[in-house]
XYZ file of C-alpha atoms in Angstrom:
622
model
C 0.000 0.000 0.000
C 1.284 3.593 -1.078
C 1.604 5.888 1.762
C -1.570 8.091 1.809
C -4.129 9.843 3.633
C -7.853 8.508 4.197
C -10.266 11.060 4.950
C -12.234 9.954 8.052
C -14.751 13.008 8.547
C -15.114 16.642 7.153
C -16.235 17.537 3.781
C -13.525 14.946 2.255
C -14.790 12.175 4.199
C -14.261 9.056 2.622
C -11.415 10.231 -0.151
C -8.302 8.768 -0.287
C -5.076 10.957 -1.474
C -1.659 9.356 -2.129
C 1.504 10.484 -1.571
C 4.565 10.325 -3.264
C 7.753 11.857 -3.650
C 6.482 15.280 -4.000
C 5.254 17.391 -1.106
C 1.689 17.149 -0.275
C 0.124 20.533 0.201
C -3.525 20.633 2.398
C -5.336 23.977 2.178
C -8.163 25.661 0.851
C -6.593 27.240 -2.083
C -7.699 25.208 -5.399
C -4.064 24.565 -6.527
C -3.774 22.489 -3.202
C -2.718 18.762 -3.668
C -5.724 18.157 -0.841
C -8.121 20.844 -1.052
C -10.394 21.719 2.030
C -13.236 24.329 1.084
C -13.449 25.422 4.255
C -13.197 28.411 6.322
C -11.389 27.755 9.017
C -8.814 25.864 6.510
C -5.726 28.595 6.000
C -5.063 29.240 1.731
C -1.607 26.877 2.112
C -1.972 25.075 5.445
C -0.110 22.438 6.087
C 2.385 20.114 4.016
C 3.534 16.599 4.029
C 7.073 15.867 2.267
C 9.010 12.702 2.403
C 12.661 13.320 4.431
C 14.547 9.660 3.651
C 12.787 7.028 5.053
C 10.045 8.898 6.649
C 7.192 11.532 6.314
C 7.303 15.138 8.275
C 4.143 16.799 8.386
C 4.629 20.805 8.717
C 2.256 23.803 9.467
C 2.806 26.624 7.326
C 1.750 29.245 9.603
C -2.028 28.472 9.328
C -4.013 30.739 11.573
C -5.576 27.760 13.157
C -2.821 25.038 13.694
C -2.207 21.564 12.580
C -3.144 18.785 14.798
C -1.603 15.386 14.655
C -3.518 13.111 17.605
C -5.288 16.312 18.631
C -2.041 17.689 19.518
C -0.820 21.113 17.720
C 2.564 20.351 16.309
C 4.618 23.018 14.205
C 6.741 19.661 12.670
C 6.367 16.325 13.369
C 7.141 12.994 11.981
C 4.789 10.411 11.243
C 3.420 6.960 11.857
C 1.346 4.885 10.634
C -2.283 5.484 11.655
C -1.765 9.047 13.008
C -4.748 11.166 13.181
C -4.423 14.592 11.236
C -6.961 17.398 12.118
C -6.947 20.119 9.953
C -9.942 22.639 10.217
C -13.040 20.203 10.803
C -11.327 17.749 8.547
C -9.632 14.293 9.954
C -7.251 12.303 8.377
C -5.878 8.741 9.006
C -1.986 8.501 7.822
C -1.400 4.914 6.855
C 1.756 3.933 5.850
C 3.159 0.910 3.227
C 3.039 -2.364 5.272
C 4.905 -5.481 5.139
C 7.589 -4.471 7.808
C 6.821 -7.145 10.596
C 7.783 -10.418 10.829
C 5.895 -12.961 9.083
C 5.528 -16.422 8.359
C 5.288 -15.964 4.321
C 8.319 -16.459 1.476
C 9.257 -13.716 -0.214
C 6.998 -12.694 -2.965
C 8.614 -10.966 -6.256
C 7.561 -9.929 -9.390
C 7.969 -10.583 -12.971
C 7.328 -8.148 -15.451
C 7.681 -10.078 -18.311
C 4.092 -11.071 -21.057
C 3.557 -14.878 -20.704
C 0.048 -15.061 -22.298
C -0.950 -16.829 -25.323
C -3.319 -18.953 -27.150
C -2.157 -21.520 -24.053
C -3.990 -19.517 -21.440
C -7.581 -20.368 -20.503
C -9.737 -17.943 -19.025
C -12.894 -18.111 -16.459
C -15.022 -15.009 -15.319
C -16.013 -15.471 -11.535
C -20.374 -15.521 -12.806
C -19.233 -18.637 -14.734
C -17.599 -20.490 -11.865
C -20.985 -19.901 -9.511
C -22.873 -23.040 -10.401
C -19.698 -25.024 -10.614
C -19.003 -24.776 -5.897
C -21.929 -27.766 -5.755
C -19.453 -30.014 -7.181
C -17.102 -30.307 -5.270
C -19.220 -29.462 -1.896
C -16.688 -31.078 0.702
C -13.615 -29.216 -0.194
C -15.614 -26.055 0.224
C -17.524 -26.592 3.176
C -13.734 -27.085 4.909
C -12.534 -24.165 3.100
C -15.307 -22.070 4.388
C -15.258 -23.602 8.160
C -11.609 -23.370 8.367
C -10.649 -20.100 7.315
C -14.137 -18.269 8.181
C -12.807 -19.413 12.572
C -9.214 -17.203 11.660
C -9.239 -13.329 12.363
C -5.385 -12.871 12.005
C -4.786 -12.270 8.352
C -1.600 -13.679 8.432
C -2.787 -16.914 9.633
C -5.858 -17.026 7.462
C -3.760 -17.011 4.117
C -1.637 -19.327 5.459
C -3.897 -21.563 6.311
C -5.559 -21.219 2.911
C -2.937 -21.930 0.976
C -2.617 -25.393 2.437
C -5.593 -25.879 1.945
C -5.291 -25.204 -1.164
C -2.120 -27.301 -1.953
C -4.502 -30.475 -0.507
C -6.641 -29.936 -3.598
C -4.618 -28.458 -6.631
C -0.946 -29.789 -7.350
C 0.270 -26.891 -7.178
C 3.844 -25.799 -5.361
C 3.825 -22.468 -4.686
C 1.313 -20.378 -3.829
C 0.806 -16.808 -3.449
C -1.941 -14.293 -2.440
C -1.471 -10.705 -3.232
C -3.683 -7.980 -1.839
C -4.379 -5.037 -3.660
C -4.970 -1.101 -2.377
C -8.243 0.688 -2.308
C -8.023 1.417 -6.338
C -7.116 -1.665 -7.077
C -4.001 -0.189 -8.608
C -0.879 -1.937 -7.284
C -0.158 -4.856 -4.640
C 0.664 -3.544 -1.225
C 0.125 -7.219 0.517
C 1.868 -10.066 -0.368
C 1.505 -13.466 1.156
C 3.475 -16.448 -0.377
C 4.627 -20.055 0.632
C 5.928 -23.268 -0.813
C 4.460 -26.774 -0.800
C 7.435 -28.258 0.636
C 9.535 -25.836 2.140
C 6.775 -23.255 3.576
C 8.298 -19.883 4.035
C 11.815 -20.470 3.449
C 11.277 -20.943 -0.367
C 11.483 -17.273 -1.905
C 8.264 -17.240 -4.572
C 8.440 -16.159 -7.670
C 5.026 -14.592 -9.566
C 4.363 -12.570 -12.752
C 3.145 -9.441 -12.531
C 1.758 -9.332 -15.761
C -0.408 -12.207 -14.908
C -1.432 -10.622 -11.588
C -2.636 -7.283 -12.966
C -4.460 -8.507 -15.976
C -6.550 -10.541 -13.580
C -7.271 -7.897 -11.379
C -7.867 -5.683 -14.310
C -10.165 -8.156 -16.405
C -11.868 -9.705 -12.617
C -11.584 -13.063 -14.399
C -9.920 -16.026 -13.711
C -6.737 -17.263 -15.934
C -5.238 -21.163 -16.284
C -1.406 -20.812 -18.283
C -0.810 -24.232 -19.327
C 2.811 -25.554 -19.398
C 4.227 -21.718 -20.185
C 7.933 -23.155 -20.503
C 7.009 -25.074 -23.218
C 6.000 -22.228 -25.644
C 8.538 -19.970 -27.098
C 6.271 -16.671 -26.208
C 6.210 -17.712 -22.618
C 9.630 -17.659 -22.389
C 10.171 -14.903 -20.119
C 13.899 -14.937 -17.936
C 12.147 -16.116 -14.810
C 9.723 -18.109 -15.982
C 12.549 -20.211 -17.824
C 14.509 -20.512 -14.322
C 11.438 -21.797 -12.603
C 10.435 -23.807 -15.733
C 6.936 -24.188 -14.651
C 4.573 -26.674 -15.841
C 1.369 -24.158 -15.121
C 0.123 -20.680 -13.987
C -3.250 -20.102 -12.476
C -4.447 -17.151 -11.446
C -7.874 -16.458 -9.553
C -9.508 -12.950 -8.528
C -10.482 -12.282 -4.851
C -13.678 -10.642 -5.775
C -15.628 -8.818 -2.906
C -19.401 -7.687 -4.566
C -17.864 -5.403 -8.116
C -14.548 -4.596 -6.625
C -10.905 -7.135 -6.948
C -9.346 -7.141 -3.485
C -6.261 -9.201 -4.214
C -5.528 -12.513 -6.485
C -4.717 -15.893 -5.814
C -1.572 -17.500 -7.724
C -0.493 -21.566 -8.085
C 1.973 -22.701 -9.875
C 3.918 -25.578 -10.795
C 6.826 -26.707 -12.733
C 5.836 -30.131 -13.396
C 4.541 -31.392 -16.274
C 2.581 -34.273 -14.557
C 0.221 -33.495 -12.885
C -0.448 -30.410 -14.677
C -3.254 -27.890 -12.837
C -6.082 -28.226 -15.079
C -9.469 -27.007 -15.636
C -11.329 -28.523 -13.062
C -8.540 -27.153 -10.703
C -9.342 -23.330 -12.307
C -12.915 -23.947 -12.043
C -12.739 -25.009 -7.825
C -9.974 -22.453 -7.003
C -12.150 -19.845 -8.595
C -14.989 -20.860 -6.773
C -12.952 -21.016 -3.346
C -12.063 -17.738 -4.162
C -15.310 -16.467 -3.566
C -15.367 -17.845 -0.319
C -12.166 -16.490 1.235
C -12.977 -12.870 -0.391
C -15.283 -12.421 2.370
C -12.752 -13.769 5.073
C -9.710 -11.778 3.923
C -11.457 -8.637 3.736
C -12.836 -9.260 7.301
C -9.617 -10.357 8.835
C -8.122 -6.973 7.075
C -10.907 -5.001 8.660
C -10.571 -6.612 12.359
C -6.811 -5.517 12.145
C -7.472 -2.487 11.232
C -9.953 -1.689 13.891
C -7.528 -3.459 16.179
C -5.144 -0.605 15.342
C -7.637 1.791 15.542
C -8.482 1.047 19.052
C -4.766 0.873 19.882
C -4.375 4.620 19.021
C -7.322 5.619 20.611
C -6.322 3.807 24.125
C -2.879 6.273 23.359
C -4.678 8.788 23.100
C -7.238 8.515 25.741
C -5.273 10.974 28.471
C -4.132 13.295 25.694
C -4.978 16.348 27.554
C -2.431 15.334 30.129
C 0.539 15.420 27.667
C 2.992 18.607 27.082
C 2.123 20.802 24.379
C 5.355 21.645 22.725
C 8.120 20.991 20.061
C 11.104 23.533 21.079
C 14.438 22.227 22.015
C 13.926 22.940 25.799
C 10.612 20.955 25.220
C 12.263 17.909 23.489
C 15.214 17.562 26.324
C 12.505 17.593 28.773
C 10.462 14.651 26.707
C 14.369 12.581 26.283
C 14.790 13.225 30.018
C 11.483 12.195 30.851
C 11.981 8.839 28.406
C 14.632 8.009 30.200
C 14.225 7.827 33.889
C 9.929 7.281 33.685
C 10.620 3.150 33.406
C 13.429 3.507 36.174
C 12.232 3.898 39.992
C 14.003 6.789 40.999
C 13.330 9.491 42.612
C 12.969 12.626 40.753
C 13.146 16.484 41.457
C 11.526 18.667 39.065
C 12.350 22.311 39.273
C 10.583 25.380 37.483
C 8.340 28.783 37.717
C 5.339 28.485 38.420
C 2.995 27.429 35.734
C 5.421 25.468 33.203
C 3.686 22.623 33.629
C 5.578 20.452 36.146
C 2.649 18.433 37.452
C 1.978 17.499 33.540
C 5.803 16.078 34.181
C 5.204 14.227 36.883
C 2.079 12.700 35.348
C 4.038 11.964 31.702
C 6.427 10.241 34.104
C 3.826 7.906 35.656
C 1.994 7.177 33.243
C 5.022 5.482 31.295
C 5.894 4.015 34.269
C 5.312 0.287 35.197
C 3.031 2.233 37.844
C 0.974 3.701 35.232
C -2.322 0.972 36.244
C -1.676 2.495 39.984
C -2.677 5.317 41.871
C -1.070 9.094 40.981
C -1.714 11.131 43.874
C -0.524 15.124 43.982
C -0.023 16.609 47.146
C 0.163 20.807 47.037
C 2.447 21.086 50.075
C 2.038 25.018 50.021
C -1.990 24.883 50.432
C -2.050 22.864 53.836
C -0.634 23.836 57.708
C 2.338 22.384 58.642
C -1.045 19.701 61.027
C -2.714 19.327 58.104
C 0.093 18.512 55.401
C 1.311 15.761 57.939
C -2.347 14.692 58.466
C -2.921 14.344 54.907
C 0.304 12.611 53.686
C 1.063 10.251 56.691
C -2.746 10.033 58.016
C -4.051 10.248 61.476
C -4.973 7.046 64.181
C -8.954 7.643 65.843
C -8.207 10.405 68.994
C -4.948 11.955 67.614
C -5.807 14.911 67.940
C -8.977 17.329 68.219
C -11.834 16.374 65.338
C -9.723 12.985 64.864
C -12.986 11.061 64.819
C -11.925 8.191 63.188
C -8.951 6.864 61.735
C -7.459 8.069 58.283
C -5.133 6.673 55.907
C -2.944 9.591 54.419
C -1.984 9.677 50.475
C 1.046 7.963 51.258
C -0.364 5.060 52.389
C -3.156 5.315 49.673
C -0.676 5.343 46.709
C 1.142 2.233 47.685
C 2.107 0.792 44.322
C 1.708 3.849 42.374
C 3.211 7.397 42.419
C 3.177 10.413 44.793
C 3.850 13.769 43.442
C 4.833 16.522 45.924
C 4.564 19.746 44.803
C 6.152 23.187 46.171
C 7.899 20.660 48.088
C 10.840 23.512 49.507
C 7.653 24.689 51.634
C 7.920 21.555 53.972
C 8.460 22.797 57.620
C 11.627 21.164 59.109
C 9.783 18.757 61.057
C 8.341 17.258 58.317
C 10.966 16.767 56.710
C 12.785 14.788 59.027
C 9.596 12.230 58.590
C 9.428 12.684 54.983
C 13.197 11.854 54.795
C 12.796 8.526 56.764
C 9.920 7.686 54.095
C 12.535 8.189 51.087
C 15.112 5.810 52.529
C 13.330 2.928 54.763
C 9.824 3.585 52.659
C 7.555 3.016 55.905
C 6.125 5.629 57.950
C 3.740 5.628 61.062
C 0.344 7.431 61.546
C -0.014 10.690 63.203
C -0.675 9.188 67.035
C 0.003 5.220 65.818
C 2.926 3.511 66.689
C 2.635 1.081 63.991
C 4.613 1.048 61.630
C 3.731 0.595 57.921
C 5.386 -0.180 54.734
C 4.466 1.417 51.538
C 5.897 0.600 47.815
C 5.724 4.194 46.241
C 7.467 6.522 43.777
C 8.424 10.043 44.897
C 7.987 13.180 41.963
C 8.872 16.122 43.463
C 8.383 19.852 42.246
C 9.291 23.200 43.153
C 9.573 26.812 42.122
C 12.414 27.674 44.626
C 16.250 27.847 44.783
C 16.468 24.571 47.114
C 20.338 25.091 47.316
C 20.298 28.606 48.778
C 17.329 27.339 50.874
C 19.774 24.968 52.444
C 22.119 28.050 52.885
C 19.595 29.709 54.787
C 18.619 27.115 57.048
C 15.053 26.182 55.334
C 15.503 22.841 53.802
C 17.437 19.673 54.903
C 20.696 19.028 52.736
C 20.173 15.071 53.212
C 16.793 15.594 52.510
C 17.922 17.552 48.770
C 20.209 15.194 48.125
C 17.854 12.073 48.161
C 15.462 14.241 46.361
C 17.451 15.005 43.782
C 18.821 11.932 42.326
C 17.321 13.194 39.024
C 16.595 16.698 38.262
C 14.654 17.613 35.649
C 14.243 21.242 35.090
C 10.825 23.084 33.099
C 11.758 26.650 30.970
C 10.026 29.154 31.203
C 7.778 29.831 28.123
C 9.987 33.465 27.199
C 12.808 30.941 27.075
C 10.746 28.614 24.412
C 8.379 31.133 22.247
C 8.445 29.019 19.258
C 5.672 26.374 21.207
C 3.808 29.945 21.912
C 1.221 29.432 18.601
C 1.009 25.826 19.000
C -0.334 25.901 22.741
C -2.263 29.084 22.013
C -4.033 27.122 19.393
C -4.479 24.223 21.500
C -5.807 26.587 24.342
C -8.201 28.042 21.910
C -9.687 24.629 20.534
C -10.260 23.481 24.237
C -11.877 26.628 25.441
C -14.419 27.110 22.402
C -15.197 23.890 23.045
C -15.704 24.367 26.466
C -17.785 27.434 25.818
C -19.927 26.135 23.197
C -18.778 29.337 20.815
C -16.937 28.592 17.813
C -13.494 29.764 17.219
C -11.489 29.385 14.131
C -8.351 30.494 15.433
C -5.811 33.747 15.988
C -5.820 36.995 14.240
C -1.795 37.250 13.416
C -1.648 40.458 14.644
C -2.670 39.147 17.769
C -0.559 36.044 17.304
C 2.332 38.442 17.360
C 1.152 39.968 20.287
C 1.156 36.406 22.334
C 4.553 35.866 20.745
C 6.303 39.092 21.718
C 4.817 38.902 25.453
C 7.415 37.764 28.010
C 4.843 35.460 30.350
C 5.505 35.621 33.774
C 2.848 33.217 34.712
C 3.879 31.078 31.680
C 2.148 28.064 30.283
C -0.990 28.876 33.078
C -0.802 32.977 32.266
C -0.937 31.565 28.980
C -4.152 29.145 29.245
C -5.742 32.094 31.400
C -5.355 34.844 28.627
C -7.223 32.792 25.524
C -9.841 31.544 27.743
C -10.564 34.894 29.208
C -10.429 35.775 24.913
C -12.353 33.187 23.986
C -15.227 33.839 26.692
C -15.026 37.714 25.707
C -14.373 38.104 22.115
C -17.370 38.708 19.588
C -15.692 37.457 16.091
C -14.963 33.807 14.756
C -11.111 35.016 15.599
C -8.909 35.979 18.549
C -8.085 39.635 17.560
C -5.518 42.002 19.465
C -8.513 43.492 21.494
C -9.945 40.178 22.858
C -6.443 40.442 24.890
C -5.533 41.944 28.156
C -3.799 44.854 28.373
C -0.617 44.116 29.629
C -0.079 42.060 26.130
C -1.014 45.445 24.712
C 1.423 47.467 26.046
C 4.145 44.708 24.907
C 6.381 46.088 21.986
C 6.027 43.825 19.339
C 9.308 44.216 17.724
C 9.599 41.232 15.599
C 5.904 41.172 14.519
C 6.118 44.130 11.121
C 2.046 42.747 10.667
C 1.134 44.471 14.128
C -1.771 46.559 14.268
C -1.221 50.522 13.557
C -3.927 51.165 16.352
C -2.095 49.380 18.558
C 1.151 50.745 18.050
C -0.061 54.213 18.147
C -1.976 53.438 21.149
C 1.671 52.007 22.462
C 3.913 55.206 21.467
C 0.850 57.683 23.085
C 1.277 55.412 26.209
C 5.644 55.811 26.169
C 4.986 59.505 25.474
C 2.660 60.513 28.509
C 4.979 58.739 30.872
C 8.071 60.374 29.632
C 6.547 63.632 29.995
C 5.468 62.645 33.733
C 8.971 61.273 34.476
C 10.448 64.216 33.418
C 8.377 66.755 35.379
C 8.573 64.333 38.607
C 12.292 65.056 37.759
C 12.408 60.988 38.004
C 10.246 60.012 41.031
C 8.238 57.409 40.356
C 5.562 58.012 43.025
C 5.271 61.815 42.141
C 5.196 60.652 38.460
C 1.988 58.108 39.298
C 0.018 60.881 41.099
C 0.619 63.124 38.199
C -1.084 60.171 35.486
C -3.580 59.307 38.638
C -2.593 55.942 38.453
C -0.678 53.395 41.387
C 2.870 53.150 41.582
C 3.096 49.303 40.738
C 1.043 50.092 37.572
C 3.466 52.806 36.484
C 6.601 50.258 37.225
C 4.416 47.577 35.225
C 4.062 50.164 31.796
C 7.473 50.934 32.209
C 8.654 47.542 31.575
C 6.189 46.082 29.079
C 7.036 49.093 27.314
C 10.430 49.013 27.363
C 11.231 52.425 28.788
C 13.933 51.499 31.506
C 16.938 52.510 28.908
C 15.408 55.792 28.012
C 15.136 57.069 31.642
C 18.268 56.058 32.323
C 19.174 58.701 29.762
């Protein structure tokens, strides 16, 4: 099968498109090698070019992103049976097959013409009243192979059974794409040597069949000087025959015997059952192919089933984190994550459970800097009936609840000292006891940790344990800052945008670029979460199909957008007005910033915040 896209819904549903060696282009624009009439689909939106072996799909700056497994990706590489969504339109990717291990010979073609007068030829209508003769070969054919669901096994099973009725000793069965244009399935075996016998078929042979839908019986080809094609003559068989797969109008493969001896010779009455059998196994082969398929199919959907949880990003910061995360997520160890706030470390600690061999266990997250120092100790290492005051019965903290699975502490530097002499016990003899118990009990659990702090200079200053760092830390994974990865800016924006107009039951097609440039120029101190915040609040208050640079808040406003030339004149002038007024005010407070905020009438944090976004530091240094 050619590589090639399937459409699976949208106004394309149901088309197939191949792909070749040159790039694929999906837009709306008519000259696009997949064209998508619709609006949300960008002129030139995304490509798909072959790079060696394999096939990168690219987004070429559509307004409303390129989603491979309903993740936005700027680049990515494919595999067979990804999911492309591109506007309302989804795509399967399916890739040539064949790769895997398999039980068949090697199947090859030859090219060369080996009809003549020789040949005998049976259309499948003819063969129809022929399957009562011969009603106990076909009634095992049909119970046999109609009990198989693999594929593989079903053609090999159906070849010996095919051998048991028709001296023939080799045997092929080639499966044909969806236009019934070339083989992208092949299936063959020997007689007497099974798979380990490469076989040998003609090509010519195969496509005429599938082209004519009618049987065809070459008798003793070797013998006749126009048969004498190069591999035919090395095989020297006595006969060819060749039997469509037919499935209602349409050819889904053929079936191929042959034989180089002259005695016994496959005859008519061999053409006539195989033909016949034929029309059995159709149905079989086409159902095994469809069971795989939705086999697969429920494979990628299972993948993708906690596909909100995953990282949204394809910078180079991004793709350390993912190799780090590859690499210690099957291991037990403990890890440290470290980050600003809102860069997504719990979606770390989550990516590394859930590739863990904990991922069928409990993930609990602990926020250790939204309980008292009572409560935190309450709720990791629980409490025994009468601990304390309101301990009514007995509790089982998370610690004890996650045994097996994974614990994820986060803003773990605000641990009180105490606690951490009891969590440290935890990480190296993994058993604890019960606030007011003296038993003590044994837990199997993974420790994530997370934190937005300077750990090392807290151990300077007397805050955090240095023992309890260093078993902490025995890998360290850190999250950057979104300013420090602005190329995944668009792609989470976009995802943002399809989650929240979702959410919101208002339809969205995507981001203005001028206010694309806006998100992309915008340093984000709250990062990814600042981030998430900012389109939903746009998505709730905007009134157009689009995010534009109004739906924003004002602090992205006031951002200079130097490396976006498509920004908004209003904006800009509304920008420069902005730097103006507050040079004039610094200069007749003679520098003071509070005397300079009662003069605009605004607070002194405000004025620090316009000065900044605005980039007017240098100036009043001046």
């Amino acid at each position: 099968m050619k590589p090639r896209l399937a459409a699976i819904s949208g106004r394309a549903k149901g088309a197939t498109f191949d792909i070749g060696e040159e790039a694929v282009v999906i837009g709306r624009d008519t000259s696009a090698s997949v064209c998508i009439a619709e609006a949300s689909v960008s002129r030139r939106h995304s490509q798909i070019e072959r790079k060696g072996n394999d096939f990168v799909i690219s987004d070429l700056d559509s307004l409303n992103g390129t989603f491979v497994n309903d993740v936005p990706v700027k680049t990515r590489r494919l595999q067979n049976g990804d999911r492309i969504r591109i506007g309302e339109s989804q795509f399967l990717f399916l890739l040539r097959e064949g790769d895997e291990d398999t039980t068949s010979s090697p199947v090859t073609f030859d090219d060369q013409s080996v009809l003549s007068s020789s040949t005998i030829q049976l259309r499948f209508d003819d063969a129809l009243y022929l399957m009562a003769r011969d009603l106990t070969a076909l009634l095992k054919v049909s119970t046999t192979i109609n009990a198989i669901h693999g594929l593989e096994e079903l053609q090999k099973r159906l070849l010996e059974l095919l051998f048991e009725v028709v001296p023939a000793q080799h045997g092929a069965i080639l499966l044909s794409d969806e236009n019934e244009a070339e083989f992208d399935a092949l299936f063959g075996l020997d007689r007497f040597r099974g798979s380990d016998e490469p076989i040998t078929v003609s090509r010519t042979i195969a496509q005429q069949v599938m082209r004519e839908k009618a049987a065809l019986l070459a008798g003793n080809p070797a013998s006749d000087p126009a048969l004498a094609s190069e591999s035919v003559m090395d095989v020297r068989p006595g006969s060819v025959l060749c039997v469509p797969l037919m499935m209602f109008d349409r050819a889904l493969g053929v079936l191929y015997l042959d034989t180089k001896e002259v005695d016994p010779q496959i005859n008519k009455d061999h053409l006539q059952l195989v033909t016949a059998i034929a029309g059995i196994a159709a149905v079989a082969i086409q159902n095994a192919r469809h069971i795989e398929w939705l086999e697969r199919e429920n494979r990628r959907l299972l993948e993708d089933f906690n596909i909100e949880h995953n990282m949204v990003g394809e910078s180079a910061a991004m793709r350390q984190v993912y190799q780090l995360i590859s690499k210690v997520a099957p291991t037990d160890s403990t890890v440290l994550i470290s980050g600003e706030s809102g860069t997504g470390k719990e979606l770390a600690a989550r990516a590394i459970h859930q590739n863990s061999k904990r991922t069928s266990k409990p993930f609990m997250a602990v926020n250790c800097a939204a309980l008292a120092e009572s409560l935190l100790e309450s709720e990791l290492f629980g409490h025994e009936k009468g601990a304390f005051t309101g301990a009514l019965t007995q509790k089982k903290g998370r610690l004890e609840l996650t045994d097996g699975g994974s614990l994820f502490l986060d803003e773990v530097g605000e641990i009180s000292p105490a606690l951490q002499v009891k969590l440290l016990r935890v990480l190296q003899e993994r058993e604890f006891e019960r606030v007011g118990g003296t038993r003590t009990i044994k837990v199997d659990i993974r420790l994530v940790a997370a934190t937005n702090q300077d750990l090392e200079q807290a151990i300077e200053q007397g805050r955090f344990r240095q023992d309890l760092y260093y078993r902490l830390n025995v890998v360290s994974i850190e999250m950057p800052p979104l300013r420090e990865r602005r190329e995944d800016i668009p792609l989470l924006a976009s995802y943002f945008v399809e989650k929240y107009s979702a959410r919101c039951n208002r339809r969205v097609l995507g981001i203005s670029p001028e206010a694309r440039a806006r998100l992309s120029a915008y340093d984000w101190p709250g990062n990814v979460r600042e981030l998430e915040n900012t389109i939903e609040r746009a998505v709730v208050l905007g009134t157009t199909d689009q995010i534009l640079p109004e739906d924003l808040p004002e602090a992205l406003l006031e951002t200079v957008a130097a490396e976006s030339p498509q920004s908004a004149k209003y904006h800009d002038a509304v920008a420069q007005t902005k730097k103006q007024i507050i040079l004039e005010a610094m200069l007749q407070a003679e520098g003071n910033y509070t005397e300079a905020a009662r003069i605009l009438e605004i607070h002194p944090n405000y004025l620090h915040r316009l000065i900044r976004n605005l980039n007017l530091r240098d100036q009043l240094k001046r």
